[in-house]
PDB file of C-alpha atoms in Angstrom:
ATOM      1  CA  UNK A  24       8.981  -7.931  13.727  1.00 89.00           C
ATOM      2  CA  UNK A  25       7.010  -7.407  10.631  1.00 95.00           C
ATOM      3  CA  UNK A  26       8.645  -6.633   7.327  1.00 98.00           C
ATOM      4  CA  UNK A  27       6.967  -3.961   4.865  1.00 98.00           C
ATOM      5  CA  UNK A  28       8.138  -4.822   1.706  1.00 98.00           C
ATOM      6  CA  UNK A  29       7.480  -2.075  -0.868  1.00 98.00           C
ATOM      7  CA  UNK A  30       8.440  -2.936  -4.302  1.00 98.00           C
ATOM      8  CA  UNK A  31      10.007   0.225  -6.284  1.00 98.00           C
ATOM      9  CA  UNK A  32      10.169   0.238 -10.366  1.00 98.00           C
ATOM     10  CA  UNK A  33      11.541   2.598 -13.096  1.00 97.00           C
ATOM     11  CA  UNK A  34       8.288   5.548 -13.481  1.00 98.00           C
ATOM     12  CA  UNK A  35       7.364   4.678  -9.875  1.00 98.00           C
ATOM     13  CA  UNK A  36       4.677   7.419  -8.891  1.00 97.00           C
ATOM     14  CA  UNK A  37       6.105   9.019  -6.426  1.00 96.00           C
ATOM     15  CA  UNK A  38       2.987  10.645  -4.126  1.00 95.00           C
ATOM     16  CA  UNK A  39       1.203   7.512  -3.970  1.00 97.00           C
ATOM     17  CA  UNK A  40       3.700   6.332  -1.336  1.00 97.00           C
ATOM     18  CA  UNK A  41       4.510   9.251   0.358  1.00 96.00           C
ATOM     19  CA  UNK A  42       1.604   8.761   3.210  1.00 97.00           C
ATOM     20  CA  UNK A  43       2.750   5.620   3.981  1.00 98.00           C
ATOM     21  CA  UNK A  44       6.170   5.738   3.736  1.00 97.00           C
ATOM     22  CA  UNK A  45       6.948   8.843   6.295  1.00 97.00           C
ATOM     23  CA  UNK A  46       3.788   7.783   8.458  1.00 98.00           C
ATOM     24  CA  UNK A  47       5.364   3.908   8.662  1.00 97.00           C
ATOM     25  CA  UNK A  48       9.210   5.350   8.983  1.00 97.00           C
ATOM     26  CA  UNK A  49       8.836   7.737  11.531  1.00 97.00           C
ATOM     27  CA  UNK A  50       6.350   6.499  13.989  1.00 97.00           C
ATOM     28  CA  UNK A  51       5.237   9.802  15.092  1.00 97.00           C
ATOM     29  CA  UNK A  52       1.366   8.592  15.688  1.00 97.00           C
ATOM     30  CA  UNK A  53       1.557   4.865  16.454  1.00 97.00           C
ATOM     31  CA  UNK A  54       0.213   3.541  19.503  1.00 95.00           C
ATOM     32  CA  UNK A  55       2.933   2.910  22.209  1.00 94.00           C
ATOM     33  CA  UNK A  56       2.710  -1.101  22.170  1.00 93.00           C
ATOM     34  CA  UNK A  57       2.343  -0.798  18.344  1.00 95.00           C
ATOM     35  CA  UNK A  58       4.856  -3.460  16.448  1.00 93.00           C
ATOM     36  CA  UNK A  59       7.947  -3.231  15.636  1.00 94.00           C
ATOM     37  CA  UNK A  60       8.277  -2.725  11.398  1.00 96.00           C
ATOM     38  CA  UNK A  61      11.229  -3.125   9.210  1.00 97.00           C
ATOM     39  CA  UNK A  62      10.604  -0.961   5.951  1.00 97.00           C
ATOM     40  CA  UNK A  63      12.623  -2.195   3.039  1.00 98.00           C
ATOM     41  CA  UNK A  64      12.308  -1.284  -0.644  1.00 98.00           C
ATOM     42  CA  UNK A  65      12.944  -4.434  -3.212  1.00 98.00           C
ATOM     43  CA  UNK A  66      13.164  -4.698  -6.617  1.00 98.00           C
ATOM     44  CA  UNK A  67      14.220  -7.429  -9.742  1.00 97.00           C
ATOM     45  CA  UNK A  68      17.469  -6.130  -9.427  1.00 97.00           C
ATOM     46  CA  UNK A  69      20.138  -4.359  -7.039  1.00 96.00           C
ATOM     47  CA  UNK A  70      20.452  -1.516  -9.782  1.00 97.00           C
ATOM     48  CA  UNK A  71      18.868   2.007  -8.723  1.00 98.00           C
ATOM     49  CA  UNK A  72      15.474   2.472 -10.441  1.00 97.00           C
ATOM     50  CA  UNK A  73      14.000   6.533 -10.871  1.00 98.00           C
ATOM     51  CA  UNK A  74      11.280   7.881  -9.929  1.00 98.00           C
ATOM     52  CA  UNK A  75       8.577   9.493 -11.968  1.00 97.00           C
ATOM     53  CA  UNK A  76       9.533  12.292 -10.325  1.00 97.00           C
ATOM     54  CA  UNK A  77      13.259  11.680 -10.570  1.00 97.00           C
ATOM     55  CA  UNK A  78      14.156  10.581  -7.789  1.00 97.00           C
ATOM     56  CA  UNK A  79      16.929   7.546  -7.760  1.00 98.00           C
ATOM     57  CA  UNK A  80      16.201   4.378  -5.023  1.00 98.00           C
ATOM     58  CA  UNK A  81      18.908   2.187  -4.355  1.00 98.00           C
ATOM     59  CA  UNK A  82      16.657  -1.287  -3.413  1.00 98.00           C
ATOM     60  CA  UNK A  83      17.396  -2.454   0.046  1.00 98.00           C
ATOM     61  CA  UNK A  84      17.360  -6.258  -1.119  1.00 98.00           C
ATOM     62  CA  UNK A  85      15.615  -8.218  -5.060  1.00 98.00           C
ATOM     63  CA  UNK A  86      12.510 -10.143  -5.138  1.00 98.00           C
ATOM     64  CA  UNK A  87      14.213 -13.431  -3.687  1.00 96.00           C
ATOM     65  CA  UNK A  88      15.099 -11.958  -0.229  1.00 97.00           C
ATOM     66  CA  UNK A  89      11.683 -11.757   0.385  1.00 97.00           C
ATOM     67  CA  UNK A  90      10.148 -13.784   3.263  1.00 96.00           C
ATOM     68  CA  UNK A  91       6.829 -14.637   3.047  1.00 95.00           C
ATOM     69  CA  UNK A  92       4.682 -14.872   6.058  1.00 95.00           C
ATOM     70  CA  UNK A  93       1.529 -14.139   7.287  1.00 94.00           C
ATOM     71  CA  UNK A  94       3.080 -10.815   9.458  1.00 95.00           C
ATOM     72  CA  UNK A  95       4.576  -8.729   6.635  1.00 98.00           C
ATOM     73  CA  UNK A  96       3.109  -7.129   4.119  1.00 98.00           C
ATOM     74  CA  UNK A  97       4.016  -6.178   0.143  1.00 98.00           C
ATOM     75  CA  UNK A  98       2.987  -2.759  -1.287  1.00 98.00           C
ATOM     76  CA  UNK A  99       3.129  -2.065  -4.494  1.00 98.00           C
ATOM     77  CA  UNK A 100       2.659   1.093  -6.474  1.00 98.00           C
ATOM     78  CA  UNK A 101       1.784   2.538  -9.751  1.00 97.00           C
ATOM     79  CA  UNK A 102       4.080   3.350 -12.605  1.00 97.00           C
ATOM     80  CA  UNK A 103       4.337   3.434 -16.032  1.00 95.00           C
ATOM     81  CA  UNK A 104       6.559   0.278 -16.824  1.00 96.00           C
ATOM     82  CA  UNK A 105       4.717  -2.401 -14.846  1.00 96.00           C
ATOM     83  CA  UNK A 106       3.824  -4.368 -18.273  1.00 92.00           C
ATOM     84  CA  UNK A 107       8.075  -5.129 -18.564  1.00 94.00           C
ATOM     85  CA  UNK A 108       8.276  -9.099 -18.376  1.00 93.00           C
ATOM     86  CA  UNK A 109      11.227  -8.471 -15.180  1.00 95.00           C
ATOM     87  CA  UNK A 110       8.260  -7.532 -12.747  1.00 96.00           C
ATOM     88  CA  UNK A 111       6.537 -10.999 -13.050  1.00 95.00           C
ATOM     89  CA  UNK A 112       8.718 -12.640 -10.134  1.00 96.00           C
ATOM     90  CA  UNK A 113       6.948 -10.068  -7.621  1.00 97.00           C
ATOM     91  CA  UNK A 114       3.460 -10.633  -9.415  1.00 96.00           C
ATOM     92  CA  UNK A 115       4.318 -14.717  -8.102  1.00 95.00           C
ATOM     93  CA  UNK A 116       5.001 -13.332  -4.706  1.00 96.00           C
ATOM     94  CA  UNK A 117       1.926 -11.886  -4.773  1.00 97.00           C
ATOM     95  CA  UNK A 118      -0.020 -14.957  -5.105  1.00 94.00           C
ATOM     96  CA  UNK A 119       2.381 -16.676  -2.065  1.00 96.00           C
ATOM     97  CA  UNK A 120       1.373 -13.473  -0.003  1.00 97.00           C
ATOM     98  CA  UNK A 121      -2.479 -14.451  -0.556  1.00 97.00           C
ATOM     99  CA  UNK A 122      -2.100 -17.625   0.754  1.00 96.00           C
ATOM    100  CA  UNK A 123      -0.541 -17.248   3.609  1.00 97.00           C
ATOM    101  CA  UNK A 124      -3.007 -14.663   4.757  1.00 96.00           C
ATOM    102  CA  UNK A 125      -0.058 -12.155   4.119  1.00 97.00           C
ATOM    103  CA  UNK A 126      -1.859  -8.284   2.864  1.00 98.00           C
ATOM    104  CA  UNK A 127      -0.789  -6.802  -0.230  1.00 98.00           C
ATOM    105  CA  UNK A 128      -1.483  -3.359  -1.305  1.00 98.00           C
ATOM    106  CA  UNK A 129      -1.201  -2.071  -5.003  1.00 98.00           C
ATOM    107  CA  UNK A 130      -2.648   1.133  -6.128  1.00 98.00           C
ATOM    108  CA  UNK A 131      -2.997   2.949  -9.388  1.00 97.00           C
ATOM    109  CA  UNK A 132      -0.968   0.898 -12.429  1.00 96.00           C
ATOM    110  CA  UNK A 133      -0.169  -1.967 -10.141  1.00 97.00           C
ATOM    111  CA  UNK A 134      -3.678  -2.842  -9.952  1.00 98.00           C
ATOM    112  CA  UNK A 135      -3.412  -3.546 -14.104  1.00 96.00           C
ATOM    113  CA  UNK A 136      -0.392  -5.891 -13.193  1.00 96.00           C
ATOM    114  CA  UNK A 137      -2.414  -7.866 -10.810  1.00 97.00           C
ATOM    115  CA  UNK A 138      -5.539  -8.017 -13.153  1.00 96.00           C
ATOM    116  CA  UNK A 139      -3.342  -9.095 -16.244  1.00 94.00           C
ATOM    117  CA  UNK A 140      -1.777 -11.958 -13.291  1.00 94.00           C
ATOM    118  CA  UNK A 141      -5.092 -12.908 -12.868  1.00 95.00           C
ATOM    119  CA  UNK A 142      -5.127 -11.979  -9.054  1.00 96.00           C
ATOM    120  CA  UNK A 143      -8.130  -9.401  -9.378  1.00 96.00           C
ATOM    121  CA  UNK A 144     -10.480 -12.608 -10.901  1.00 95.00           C
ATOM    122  CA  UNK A 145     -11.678 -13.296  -8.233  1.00 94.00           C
ATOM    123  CA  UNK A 146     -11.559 -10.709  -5.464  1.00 96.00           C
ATOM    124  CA  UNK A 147     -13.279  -7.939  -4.749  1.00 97.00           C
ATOM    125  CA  UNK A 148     -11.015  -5.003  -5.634  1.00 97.00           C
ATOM    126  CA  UNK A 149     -10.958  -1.421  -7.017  1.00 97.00           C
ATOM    127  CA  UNK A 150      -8.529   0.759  -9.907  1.00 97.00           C
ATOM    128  CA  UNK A 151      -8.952   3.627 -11.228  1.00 95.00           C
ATOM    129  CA  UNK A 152     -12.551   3.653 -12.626  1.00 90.00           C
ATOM    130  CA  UNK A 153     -14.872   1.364 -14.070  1.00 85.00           C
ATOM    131  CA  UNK A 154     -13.203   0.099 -17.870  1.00 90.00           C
ATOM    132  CA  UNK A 155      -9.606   1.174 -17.144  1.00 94.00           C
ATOM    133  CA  UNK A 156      -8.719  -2.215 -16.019  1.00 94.00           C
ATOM    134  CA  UNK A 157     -10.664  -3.567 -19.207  1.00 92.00           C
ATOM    135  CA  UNK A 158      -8.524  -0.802 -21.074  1.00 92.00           C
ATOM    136  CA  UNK A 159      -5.138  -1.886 -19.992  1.00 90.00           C
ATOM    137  CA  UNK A 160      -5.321  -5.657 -19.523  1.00 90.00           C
ATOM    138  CA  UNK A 161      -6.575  -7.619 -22.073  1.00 87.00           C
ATOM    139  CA  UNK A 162      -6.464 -11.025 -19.846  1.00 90.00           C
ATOM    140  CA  UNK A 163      -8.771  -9.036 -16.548  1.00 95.00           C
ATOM    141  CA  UNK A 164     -11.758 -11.205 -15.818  1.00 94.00           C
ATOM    142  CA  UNK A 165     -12.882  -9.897 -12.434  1.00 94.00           C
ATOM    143  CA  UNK A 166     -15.658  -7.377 -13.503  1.00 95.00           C
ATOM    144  CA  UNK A 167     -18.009  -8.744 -11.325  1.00 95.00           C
ATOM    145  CA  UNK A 168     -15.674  -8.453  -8.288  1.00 97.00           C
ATOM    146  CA  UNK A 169     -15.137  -4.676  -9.419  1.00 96.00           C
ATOM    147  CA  UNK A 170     -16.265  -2.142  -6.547  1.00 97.00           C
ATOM    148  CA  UNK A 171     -17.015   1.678  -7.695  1.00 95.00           C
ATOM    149  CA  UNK A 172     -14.926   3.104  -4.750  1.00 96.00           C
ATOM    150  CA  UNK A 173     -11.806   4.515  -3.956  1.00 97.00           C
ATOM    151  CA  UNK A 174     -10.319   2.260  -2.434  1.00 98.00           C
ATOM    152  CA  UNK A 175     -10.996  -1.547  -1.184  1.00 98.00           C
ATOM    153  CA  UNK A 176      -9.881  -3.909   1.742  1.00 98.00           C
ATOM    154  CA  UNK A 177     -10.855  -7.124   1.629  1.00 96.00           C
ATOM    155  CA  UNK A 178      -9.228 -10.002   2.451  1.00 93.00           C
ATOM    156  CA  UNK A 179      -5.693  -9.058   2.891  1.00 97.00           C
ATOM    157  CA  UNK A 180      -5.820  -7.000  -0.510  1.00 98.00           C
ATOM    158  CA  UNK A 181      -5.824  -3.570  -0.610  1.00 98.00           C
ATOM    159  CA  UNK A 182      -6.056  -1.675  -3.903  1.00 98.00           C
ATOM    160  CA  UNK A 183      -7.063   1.891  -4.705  1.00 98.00           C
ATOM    161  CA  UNK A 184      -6.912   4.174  -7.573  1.00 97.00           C
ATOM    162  CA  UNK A 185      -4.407   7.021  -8.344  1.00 95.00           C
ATOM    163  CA  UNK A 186      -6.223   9.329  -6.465  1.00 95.00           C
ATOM    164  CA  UNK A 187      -6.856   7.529  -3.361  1.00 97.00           C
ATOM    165  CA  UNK A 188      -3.629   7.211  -1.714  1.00 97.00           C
ATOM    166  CA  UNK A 189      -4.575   9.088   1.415  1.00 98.00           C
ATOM    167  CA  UNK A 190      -7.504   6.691   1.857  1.00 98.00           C
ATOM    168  CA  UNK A 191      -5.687   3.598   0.929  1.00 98.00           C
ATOM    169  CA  UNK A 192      -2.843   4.840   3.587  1.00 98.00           C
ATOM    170  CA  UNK A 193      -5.887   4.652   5.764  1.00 98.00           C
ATOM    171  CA  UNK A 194      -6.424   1.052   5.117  1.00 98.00           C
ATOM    172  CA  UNK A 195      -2.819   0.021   5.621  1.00 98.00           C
ATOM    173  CA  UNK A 196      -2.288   1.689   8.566  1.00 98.00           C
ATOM    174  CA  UNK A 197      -5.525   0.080   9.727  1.00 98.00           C
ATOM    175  CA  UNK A 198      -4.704  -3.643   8.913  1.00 97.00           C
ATOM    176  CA  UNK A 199      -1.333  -2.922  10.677  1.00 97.00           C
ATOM    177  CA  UNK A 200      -2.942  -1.807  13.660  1.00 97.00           C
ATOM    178  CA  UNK A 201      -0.611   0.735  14.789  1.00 97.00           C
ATOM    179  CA  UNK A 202      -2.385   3.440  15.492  1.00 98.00           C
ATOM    180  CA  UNK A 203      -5.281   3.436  17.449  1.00 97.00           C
ATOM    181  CA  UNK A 204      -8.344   4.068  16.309  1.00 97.00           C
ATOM    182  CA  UNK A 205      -9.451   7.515  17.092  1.00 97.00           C
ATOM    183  CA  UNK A 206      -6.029   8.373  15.977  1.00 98.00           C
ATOM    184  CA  UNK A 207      -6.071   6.917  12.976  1.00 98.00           C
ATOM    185  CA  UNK A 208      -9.853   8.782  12.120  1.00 98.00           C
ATOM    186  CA  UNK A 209      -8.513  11.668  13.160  1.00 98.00           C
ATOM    187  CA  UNK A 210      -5.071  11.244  10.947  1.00 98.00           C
ATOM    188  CA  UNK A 211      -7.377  10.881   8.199  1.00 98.00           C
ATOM    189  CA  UNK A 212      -9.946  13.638   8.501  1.00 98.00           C
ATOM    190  CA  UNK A 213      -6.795  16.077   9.204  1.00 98.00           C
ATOM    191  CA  UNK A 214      -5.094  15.316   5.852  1.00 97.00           C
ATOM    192  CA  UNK A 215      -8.034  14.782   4.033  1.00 96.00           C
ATOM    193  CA  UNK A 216      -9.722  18.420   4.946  1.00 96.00           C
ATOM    194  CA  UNK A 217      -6.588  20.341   6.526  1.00 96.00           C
ATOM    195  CA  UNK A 218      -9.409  21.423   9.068  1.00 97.00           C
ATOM    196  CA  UNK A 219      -7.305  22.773  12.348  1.00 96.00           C
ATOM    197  CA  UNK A 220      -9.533  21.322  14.403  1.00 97.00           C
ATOM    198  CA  UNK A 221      -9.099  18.182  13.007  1.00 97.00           C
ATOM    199  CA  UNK A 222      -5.008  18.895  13.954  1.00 96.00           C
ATOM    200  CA  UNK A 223      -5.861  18.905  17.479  1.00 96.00           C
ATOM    201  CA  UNK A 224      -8.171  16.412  17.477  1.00 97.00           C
ATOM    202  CA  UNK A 225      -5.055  14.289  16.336  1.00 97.00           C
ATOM    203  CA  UNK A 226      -2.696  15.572  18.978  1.00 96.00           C
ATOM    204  CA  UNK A 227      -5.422  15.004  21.561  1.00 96.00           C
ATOM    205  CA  UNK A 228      -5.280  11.522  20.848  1.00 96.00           C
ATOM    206  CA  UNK A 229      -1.945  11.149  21.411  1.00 94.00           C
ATOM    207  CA  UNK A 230      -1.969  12.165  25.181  1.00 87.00           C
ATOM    208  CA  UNK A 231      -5.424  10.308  26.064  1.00 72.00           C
ATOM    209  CA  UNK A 232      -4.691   6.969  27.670  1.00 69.00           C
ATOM    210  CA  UNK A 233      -7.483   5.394  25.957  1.00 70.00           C
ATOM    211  CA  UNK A 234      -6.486   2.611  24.004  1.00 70.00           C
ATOM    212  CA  UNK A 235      -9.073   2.903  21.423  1.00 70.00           C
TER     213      UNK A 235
END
């Protein structure tokens, strides 16, 4: 079984995990031999953290119950608070994710916690815009790994700006393969245009015995 891990922080923004989280908890679209996932939230501490939009999440388990392998998966997303000093034990799990071949996914302000890590030095990764990363982190030295775009797979790291969580959703769902594919295009195109035919496009794929 693989573990999603999704670290939750005071200011946590709460619509960049909403795709992910209800798409990854219900299971409505996967694939029928699609793996088996255990979502859990984590955090430096067992105390409830709020959302920036209120919202209080009790953490399923801290930063040390975390097991490290190259099957689950750590997503982390933005808030306001991600320069506090207690969020550098995840930033080192981050690294031990890496090298297992383990994927980790930060969007928005966790993207400037990674660059002032020094994880983004070297990798080819996105934010939101060119010079915000620059901006926030006076330690970032990966401008030449920098790609103008949304947002960016490569290598077991996904990271997106603060308007790409629908696309970086995408790319999750994608290096989980559990949907299949024509599913998974036509998830996409659906919630990115609300087109209706786009809607039945989806369902379509659901009842077609192609695997693909």
């Amino acid at each position: 079984m693989k573990t999603i891990y999704i670290y939750v922080l005071d200011t946590l923004a709460d619509w960049e995990l909403g795709h992910i989280t209800s798409e990854l908890n219900s299971r409505r679209f996967f694939k029928p031999d699609a793996d088996q996932l255990a979502i859990k939230t984590v955090s430096y501490s067992n105390k409830p953290i709020r959302t920036m939009g209120g919202m209080t999440i009790i953490p399923d388990c801290t930063v040390d119950d975390i097991v490290i392998n190259e099957t689950n998966m750590l997503l982390l997303p933005g808030a306001d608070t991600w320069n506090n000093a207690k969020h550098t034990a995840v930033l080192s799990k981050v690294s031990e994710f890496l090298s297992v071949g383990a994927t980790v996914c930060a969007i928005c302000g966790a993207t400037a916690a990674l660059a002032d890590f020094g994880i983004l030095d070297e990798r080819p990764h996105t934010s939101n815009g060119e010079g915000f990363l620059e901006m926030v982190s006076s330690s970032y030295n990966g401008q030449k790994f920098y790609v103008d775009q949304p947002s960016v797979s490569d290598n077991h790291l996904i990271t997106a700006g603060s308007t790409a969580s629908l696309l970086w959703t995408k790319q999750i769902i994608d290096d989980l393969d559990v949907y299949k594919k024509s599913t998974l295009d036509a998830w996409y195109a659906y919630f990115n245009t609300g087109d209706s035919k786009d809607f039945f496009e989806l369902m379509d794929t659901l009842s077609s015995n192609d695997k693909n």
